[in-house]
Amino acid sequence: QVQLVESGGGLVQPGGSLRLSCAASGRIFSINLMGWYRQAPGKDRELVANIASRGYTNYADSVKERFTISRDNAKNTVYLQMNSLKPEDTAVYYCTGRIKPTLDSEQDYWGQGTQVTVSS
């Protein structure tokens, strides 16, 4: 079984920074895309950023120049460095990974989510 476990959420003041981490564990043959989504109260879940196995990145317009996604393939871990945080960044952040548990199977897995609250 594959698990994704996030850490690093919390309460931060506007303009502050947080770093989220997400580690994948279990039966893993390879990991393709890894990324972060978020869901604010009353809103749909939205893509924040994702990163391919070779390092190609994609960001939502609302977080460009403020957030940086990275990954450590040796550790099966993805990170999200969030700077210049705004109250509108408040949401539950979910990690996702497109993972092959075996050579001939692939599916998307999700973490349990971590709360990020930006408030003074």
CSV table of N, CA and C in Angstrom, one decimal:
chain,number,residue,atom,x,y,z
A,1,GLN,N,0.9,-1.2,0.0
A,1,GLN,CA,0.0,0.0,0.0
A,1,GLN,C,0.9,1.2,0.0
A,2,VAL,N,0.4,2.3,-0.7
A,2,VAL,CA,1.2,3.5,-0.8
A,2,VAL,C,0.5,4.6,0.1
A,3,GLN,N,1.4,5.3,0.8
A,3,GLN,CA,0.9,6.4,1.7
A,3,GLN,C,1.6,7.7,1.4
A,4,LEU,N,0.9,8.8,1.5
A,4,LEU,CA,1.5,10.1,1.4
A,4,LEU,C,1.2,10.9,2.7
A,5,VAL,N,2.3,11.3,3.3
A,5,VAL,CA,2.1,12.0,4.6
A,5,VAL,C,2.7,13.4,4.5
A,6,GLU,N,1.8,14.4,4.8
A,6,GLU,CA,2.2,15.8,4.7
A,6,GLU,C,2.7,16.3,6.1
A,7,SER,N,3.5,17.3,6.1
A,7,SER,CA,3.8,18.0,7.4
A,7,SER,C,4.2,19.4,7.0
A,8,GLY,N,4.2,20.3,8.1
A,8,GLY,CA,4.7,21.6,7.9
A,8,GLY,C,3.6,22.7,7.9
A,9,GLY,N,2.4,22.4,8.0
A,9,GLY,CA,1.3,23.4,8.0
A,9,GLY,C,1.3,24.1,9.3
A,10,GLY,N,0.5,25.2,9.4
A,10,GLY,CA,0.4,25.9,10.7
A,10,GLY,C,-0.2,27.3,10.5
A,11,LEU,N,0.0,28.1,11.5
A,11,LEU,CA,-0.5,29.5,11.5
A,11,LEU,C,0.7,30.4,11.3
A,12,VAL,N,0.5,31.3,10.3
A,12,VAL,CA,1.6,32.3,10.0
A,12,VAL,C,1.0,33.6,9.7
A,13,GLN,N,1.7,34.7,10.0
A,13,GLN,CA,1.2,36.0,9.7
A,13,GLN,C,1.4,36.4,8.3
A,14,PRO,N,0.6,37.3,7.8
A,14,PRO,CA,0.7,37.8,6.4
A,14,PRO,C,2.2,38.2,6.1
A,15,GLY,N,2.7,37.8,5.0
A,15,GLY,CA,4.1,38.1,4.6
A,15,GLY,C,5.1,37.1,5.1
A,16,GLY,N,4.6,36.1,5.9
A,16,GLY,CA,5.5,35.1,6.4
A,16,GLY,C,5.7,34.0,5.5
A,17,SER,N,6.4,32.9,6.0
A,17,SER,CA,6.8,31.8,5.1
A,17,SER,C,6.5,30.5,5.9
A,18,LEU,N,6.2,29.5,5.1
A,18,LEU,CA,6.1,28.1,5.6
A,18,LEU,C,6.6,27.2,4.5
A,19,ARG,N,7.1,26.0,5.0
A,19,ARG,CA,7.6,25.0,4.1
A,19,ARG,C,6.8,23.7,4.4
A,20,LEU,N,6.1,23.2,3.4
A,20,LEU,CA,5.4,21.9,3.5
A,20,LEU,C,6.2,20.8,2.9
A,21,SER,N,6.1,19.6,3.5
A,21,SER,CA,6.8,18.4,3.0
A,21,SER,C,5.8,17.3,2.9
A,22,CYS,N,6.0,16.4,1.9
A,22,CYS,CA,5.2,15.3,1.7
A,22,CYS,C,6.1,14.1,1.3
A,23,ALA,N,6.0,13.1,2.1
A,23,ALA,CA,6.8,11.9,1.9
A,23,ALA,C,5.9,10.7,1.5
A,24,ALA,N,6.3,10.1,0.4
A,24,ALA,CA,5.6,8.9,-0.1
A,24,ALA,C,6.3,7.6,0.4
A,25,SER,N,5.5,6.6,0.9
A,25,SER,CA,6.1,5.4,1.4
A,25,SER,C,5.2,4.2,1.0
A,26,GLY,N,5.8,3.0,1.2
A,26,GLY,CA,5.1,1.8,0.8
A,26,GLY,C,5.7,1.2,-0.4
A,27,ARG,N,4.8,0.5,-1.2
A,27,ARG,CA,5.2,-0.2,-2.3
A,27,ARG,C,5.3,0.8,-3.5
A,28,ILE,N,6.5,1.2,-3.9
A,28,ILE,CA,6.7,2.2,-4.9
A,28,ILE,C,7.7,1.7,-5.9
A,29,PHE,N,7.3,1.6,-7.2
A,29,PHE,CA,8.2,1.2,-8.2
A,29,PHE,C,8.8,2.5,-8.8
A,30,SER,N,8.0,3.5,-9.0
A,30,SER,CA,8.5,4.8,-9.5
A,30,SER,C,7.4,5.9,-9.2
A,31,ILE,N,7.8,7.1,-9.2
A,31,ILE,CA,6.9,8.2,-9.1
A,31,ILE,C,7.0,9.2,-10.2
A,32,ASN,N,5.9,9.5,-10.9
A,32,ASN,CA,5.9,10.4,-12.0
A,32,ASN,C,5.7,11.8,-11.5
A,33,LEU,N,4.5,12.3,-11.6
A,33,LEU,CA,4.2,13.7,-11.2
A,33,LEU,C,3.9,13.7,-9.7
A,34,MET,N,4.4,14.8,-9.0
A,34,MET,CA,4.0,15.1,-7.6
A,34,MET,C,3.6,16.5,-7.6
A,35,GLY,N,2.7,16.8,-6.6
A,35,GLY,CA,2.2,18.1,-6.6
A,35,GLY,C,1.4,18.5,-5.3
A,36,TRP,N,0.9,19.7,-5.3
A,36,TRP,CA,0.1,20.2,-4.2
A,36,TRP,C,-1.1,20.9,-4.7
A,37,TYR,N,-2.2,20.5,-4.1
A,37,TYR,CA,-3.5,21.2,-4.3
A,37,TYR,C,-3.9,21.8,-3.0
A,38,ARG,N,-4.9,22.7,-3.1
A,38,ARG,CA,-5.4,23.3,-1.9
A,38,ARG,C,-6.9,23.5,-2.0
A,39,GLN,N,-7.6,23.5,-0.8
A,39,GLN,CA,-9.0,23.8,-0.8
A,39,GLN,C,-9.4,24.7,0.3
A,40,ALA,N,-9.9,25.8,0.0
A,40,ALA,CA,-10.4,26.8,1.0
A,40,ALA,C,-11.8,26.5,1.3
A,41,PRO,N,-12.3,27.0,2.4
A,41,PRO,CA,-13.7,26.7,2.8
A,41,PRO,C,-14.7,27.3,1.7
A,42,GLY,N,-15.6,26.5,1.3
A,42,GLY,CA,-16.6,26.9,0.3
A,42,GLY,C,-16.1,27.0,-1.1
A,43,LYS,N,-14.9,26.6,-1.4
A,43,LYS,CA,-14.3,26.6,-2.7
A,43,LYS,C,-13.9,25.2,-3.2
A,44,ASP,N,-13.7,25.1,-4.5
A,44,ASP,CA,-13.3,23.9,-5.1
A,44,ASP,C,-11.8,23.7,-4.8
A,45,ARG,N,-11.4,22.4,-4.8
A,45,ARG,CA,-9.9,22.1,-4.7
A,45,ARG,C,-9.2,22.6,-6.0
A,46,GLU,N,-8.1,23.3,-5.8
A,46,GLU,CA,-7.4,23.8,-7.0
A,46,GLU,C,-5.9,23.4,-6.9
A,47,LEU,N,-5.3,23.4,-8.1
A,47,LEU,CA,-3.9,23.1,-8.2
A,47,LEU,C,-3.1,24.2,-7.8
A,48,VAL,N,-2.1,24.0,-7.0
A,48,VAL,CA,-1.1,25.0,-6.5
A,48,VAL,C,0.1,24.9,-7.4
A,49,ALA,N,0.7,23.7,-7.4
A,49,ALA,CA,1.9,23.5,-8.2
A,49,ALA,C,2.2,22.0,-8.4
A,50,ASN,N,2.8,21.6,-9.5
A,50,ASN,CA,3.3,20.2,-9.6
A,50,ASN,C,4.7,20.2,-10.2
A,51,ILE,N,5.3,19.0,-10.1
A,51,ILE,CA,6.6,18.9,-10.6
A,51,ILE,C,6.8,17.4,-11.1
A,52,ALA,N,7.3,17.4,-12.3
A,52,ALA,CA,7.6,16.1,-12.9
A,52,ALA,C,8.9,15.4,-12.4
A,53,SER,N,9.0,14.2,-12.7
A,53,SER,CA,10.2,13.4,-12.2
A,53,SER,C,11.5,14.0,-12.6
A,54,ARG,N,11.5,14.6,-13.8
A,54,ARG,CA,12.8,15.3,-14.2
A,54,ARG,C,12.9,16.7,-13.9
A,55,GLY,N,11.9,17.2,-13.1
A,55,GLY,CA,12.0,18.6,-12.5
A,55,GLY,C,11.2,19.7,-13.2
A,56,TYR,N,10.5,19.4,-14.3
A,56,TYR,CA,9.7,20.4,-14.9
A,56,TYR,C,8.6,20.8,-13.9
A,57,THR,N,8.4,22.1,-13.8
A,57,THR,CA,7.4,22.6,-12.8
A,57,THR,C,6.3,23.4,-13.4
A,58,ASN,N,5.2,23.4,-12.7
A,58,ASN,CA,4.0,24.2,-13.2
A,58,ASN,C,3.3,24.8,-12.0
A,59,TYR,N,2.9,26.1,-12.1
A,59,TYR,CA,2.4,26.8,-11.0
A,59,TYR,C,1.1,27.5,-11.3
A,60,ALA,N,0.2,27.6,-10.3
A,60,ALA,CA,-1.0,28.4,-10.5
A,60,ALA,C,-0.5,29.9,-10.6
A,61,ASP,N,-1.2,30.7,-11.4
A,61,ASP,CA,-0.9,32.1,-11.5
A,61,ASP,C,-0.8,32.8,-10.1
A,62,SER,N,-1.7,32.4,-9.3
A,62,SER,CA,-1.9,33.1,-8.0
A,62,SER,C,-0.7,32.9,-7.0
A,63,VAL,N,0.2,31.9,-7.3
A,63,VAL,CA,1.3,31.6,-6.4
A,63,VAL,C,2.7,31.8,-7.1
A,64,LYS,N,2.7,32.1,-8.4
A,64,LYS,CA,3.9,32.3,-9.1
A,64,LYS,C,4.7,33.4,-8.4
A,65,GLU,N,6.0,33.2,-8.4
A,65,GLU,CA,7.0,34.2,-7.8
A,65,GLU,C,6.9,34.2,-6.3
A,66,ARG,N,6.0,33.4,-5.7
A,66,ARG,CA,5.9,33.4,-4.2
A,66,ARG,C,6.2,32.0,-3.7
A,67,PHE,N,5.7,31.0,-4.4
A,67,PHE,CA,5.9,29.6,-4.0
A,67,PHE,C,6.9,28.8,-4.9
A,68,THR,N,7.6,27.9,-4.3
A,68,THR,CA,8.5,27.1,-5.0
A,68,THR,C,8.3,25.6,-4.7
A,69,ILE,N,8.1,24.8,-5.7
A,69,ILE,CA,8.0,23.4,-5.5
A,69,ILE,C,9.3,22.7,-5.9
A,70,SER,N,9.7,21.7,-5.1
A,70,SER,CA,10.9,20.9,-5.4
A,70,SER,C,10.6,19.5,-4.9
A,71,ARG,N,11.5,18.6,-5.3
A,71,ARG,CA,11.4,17.2,-4.9
A,71,ARG,C,12.8,16.6,-4.7
A,72,ASP,N,12.8,15.5,-3.9
A,72,ASP,CA,14.0,14.7,-3.7
A,72,ASP,C,13.6,13.3,-4.1
A,73,ASN,N,14.0,12.9,-5.2
A,73,ASN,CA,13.6,11.6,-5.8
A,73,ASN,C,14.1,10.4,-4.9
A,74,ALA,N,15.3,10.6,-4.3
A,74,ALA,CA,15.9,9.6,-3.5
A,74,ALA,C,15.1,9.3,-2.2
A,75,LYS,N,14.4,10.4,-1.8
A,75,LYS,CA,13.6,10.3,-0.6
A,75,LYS,C,12.1,10.2,-0.9
A,76,ASN,N,11.7,10.2,-2.2
A,76,ASN,CA,10.3,10.1,-2.5
A,76,ASN,C,9.5,11.3,-1.8
A,77,THR,N,10.1,12.4,-1.8
A,77,THR,CA,9.5,13.5,-1.1
A,77,THR,C,9.4,14.8,-2.0
A,78,VAL,N,8.3,15.5,-1.8
A,78,VAL,CA,8.1,16.7,-2.5
A,78,VAL,C,7.9,17.8,-1.4
A,79,TYR,N,8.4,19.0,-1.8
A,79,TYR,CA,8.3,20.2,-0.9
A,79,TYR,C,7.6,21.3,-1.5
A,80,LEU,N,7.0,22.2,-0.7
A,80,LEU,CA,6.5,23.4,-1.2
A,80,LEU,C,6.9,24.6,-0.3
A,81,GLN,N,7.8,25.4,-0.8
A,81,GLN,CA,8.3,26.6,0.0
A,81,GLN,C,7.3,27.7,-0.3
A,82,MET,N,6.7,28.2,0.7
A,82,MET,CA,5.7,29.3,0.5
A,82,MET,C,6.2,30.6,1.2
A,83,ASN,N,6.4,31.6,0.4
A,83,ASN,CA,6.9,32.9,0.9
A,83,ASN,C,5.8,34.0,0.6
A,84,SER,N,6.0,35.1,1.3
A,84,SER,CA,5.0,36.2,1.1
A,84,SER,C,3.6,35.8,1.2
A,85,LEU,N,3.3,35.0,2.2
A,85,LEU,CA,1.9,34.4,2.3
A,85,LEU,C,0.9,35.5,2.5
A,86,LYS,N,-0.3,35.2,1.9
A,86,LYS,CA,-1.4,36.2,2.0
A,86,LYS,C,-2.6,35.5,2.7
A,87,PRO,N,-3.5,36.2,3.3
A,87,PRO,CA,-4.7,35.6,3.9
A,87,PRO,C,-5.4,34.7,2.9
A,88,GLU,N,-5.4,35.0,1.6
A,88,GLU,CA,-6.1,34.2,0.6
A,88,GLU,C,-5.4,32.9,0.3
A,89,ASP,N,-4.2,32.7,0.9
A,89,ASP,CA,-3.6,31.4,0.8
A,89,ASP,C,-4.1,30.4,1.8
A,90,THR,N,-4.9,30.9,2.7
A,90,THR,CA,-5.5,30.0,3.8
A,90,THR,C,-6.3,28.9,3.2
A,91,ALA,N,-5.9,27.7,3.5
A,91,ALA,CA,-6.6,26.5,2.9
A,91,ALA,C,-6.0,25.2,3.5
A,92,VAL,N,-6.7,24.1,3.2
A,92,VAL,CA,-6.1,22.8,3.5
A,92,VAL,C,-5.3,22.4,2.3
A,93,TYR,N,-4.0,22.1,2.5
A,93,TYR,CA,-3.1,21.8,1.4
A,93,TYR,C,-3.0,20.3,1.3
A,94,TYR,N,-3.2,19.7,0.1
A,94,TYR,CA,-3.1,18.3,-0.1
A,94,TYR,C,-1.9,18.0,-1.1
A,95,CYS,N,-1.2,17.0,-0.7
A,95,CYS,CA,-0.1,16.4,-1.5
A,95,CYS,C,-0.7,15.3,-2.4
A,96,THR,N,-0.2,15.2,-3.6
A,96,THR,CA,-0.6,14.2,-4.5
A,96,THR,C,0.6,13.6,-5.3
A,97,GLY,N,0.5,12.4,-5.6
A,97,GLY,CA,1.6,11.7,-6.4
A,97,GLY,C,1.0,10.7,-7.4
A,98,ARG,N,1.5,10.8,-8.6
A,98,ARG,CA,1.1,9.8,-9.6
A,98,ARG,C,2.2,8.7,-9.5
A,99,ILE,N,1.8,7.6,-8.9
A,99,ILE,CA,2.7,6.6,-8.5
A,99,ILE,C,2.5,5.2,-9.1
A,100,LYS,N,3.6,4.6,-9.5
A,100,LYS,CA,3.5,3.2,-10.0
A,100,LYS,C,3.9,2.3,-8.9
A,101,PRO,N,3.0,1.6,-8.3
A,101,PRO,CA,3.4,0.6,-7.3
A,101,PRO,C,4.1,-0.6,-7.9
A,102,THR,N,3.8,-0.9,-9.1
A,102,THR,CA,4.5,-2.0,-9.9
A,102,THR,C,4.7,-1.4,-11.3
A,103,LEU,N,5.5,-2.2,-12.0
A,103,LEU,CA,5.8,-1.7,-13.4
A,103,LEU,C,4.6,-1.5,-14.2
A,104,ASP,N,3.6,-2.3,-14.1
A,104,ASP,CA,2.4,-2.2,-15.0
A,104,ASP,C,1.2,-1.6,-14.4
A,105,SER,N,1.3,-0.8,-13.3
A,105,SER,CA,0.2,-0.1,-12.7
A,105,SER,C,0.5,1.3,-12.3
A,106,GLU,N,-0.4,2.2,-12.4
A,106,GLU,CA,-0.2,3.6,-12.0
A,106,GLU,C,-1.5,4.2,-11.5
A,107,GLN,N,-1.5,5.0,-10.5
A,107,GLN,CA,-2.7,5.7,-10.1
A,107,GLN,C,-2.3,6.9,-9.2
A,108,ASP,N,-3.2,7.8,-9.0
A,108,ASP,CA,-3.0,9.0,-8.2
A,108,ASP,C,-3.3,8.7,-6.8
A,109,TYR,N,-2.4,9.1,-5.9
A,109,TYR,CA,-2.6,9.0,-4.4
A,109,TYR,C,-2.6,10.4,-3.8
A,110,TRP,N,-3.3,10.5,-2.7
A,110,TRP,CA,-3.5,11.7,-2.0
A,110,TRP,C,-3.1,11.6,-0.5
A,111,GLY,N,-2.5,12.7,0.0
A,111,GLY,CA,-2.3,12.8,1.4
A,111,GLY,C,-3.6,13.2,2.2
A,112,GLN,N,-3.5,13.3,3.5
A,112,GLN,CA,-4.6,13.6,4.3
A,112,GLN,C,-4.9,15.1,4.4
A,113,GLY,N,-3.9,15.9,4.0
A,113,GLY,CA,-4.1,17.3,4.0
A,113,GLY,C,-3.5,17.9,5.3
A,114,THR,N,-3.0,19.2,5.1
A,114,THR,CA,-2.5,19.9,6.2
A,114,THR,C,-3.0,21.3,6.1
A,115,GLN,N,-3.4,21.9,7.3
A,115,GLN,CA,-4.0,23.2,7.3
A,115,GLN,C,-2.9,24.3,7.3
A,116,VAL,N,-3.1,25.3,6.4
A,116,VAL,CA,-2.3,26.5,6.4
A,116,VAL,C,-3.2,27.7,6.7
A,117,THR,N,-3.0,28.4,7.7
A,117,THR,CA,-3.8,29.6,8.0
A,117,THR,C,-2.9,30.8,8.0
A,118,VAL,N,-3.2,31.8,7.2
A,118,VAL,CA,-2.5,33.1,7.2
A,118,VAL,C,-3.4,34.2,7.8
A,119,SER,N,-2.9,34.6,8.9
A,119,SER,CA,-3.8,35.6,9.7
A,119,SER,C,-2.9,36.4,10.7
A,120,SER,N,-3.3,37.6,10.9
A,120,SER,CA,-2.6,38.4,11.9
A,120,SER,C,-3.3,38.3,13.2
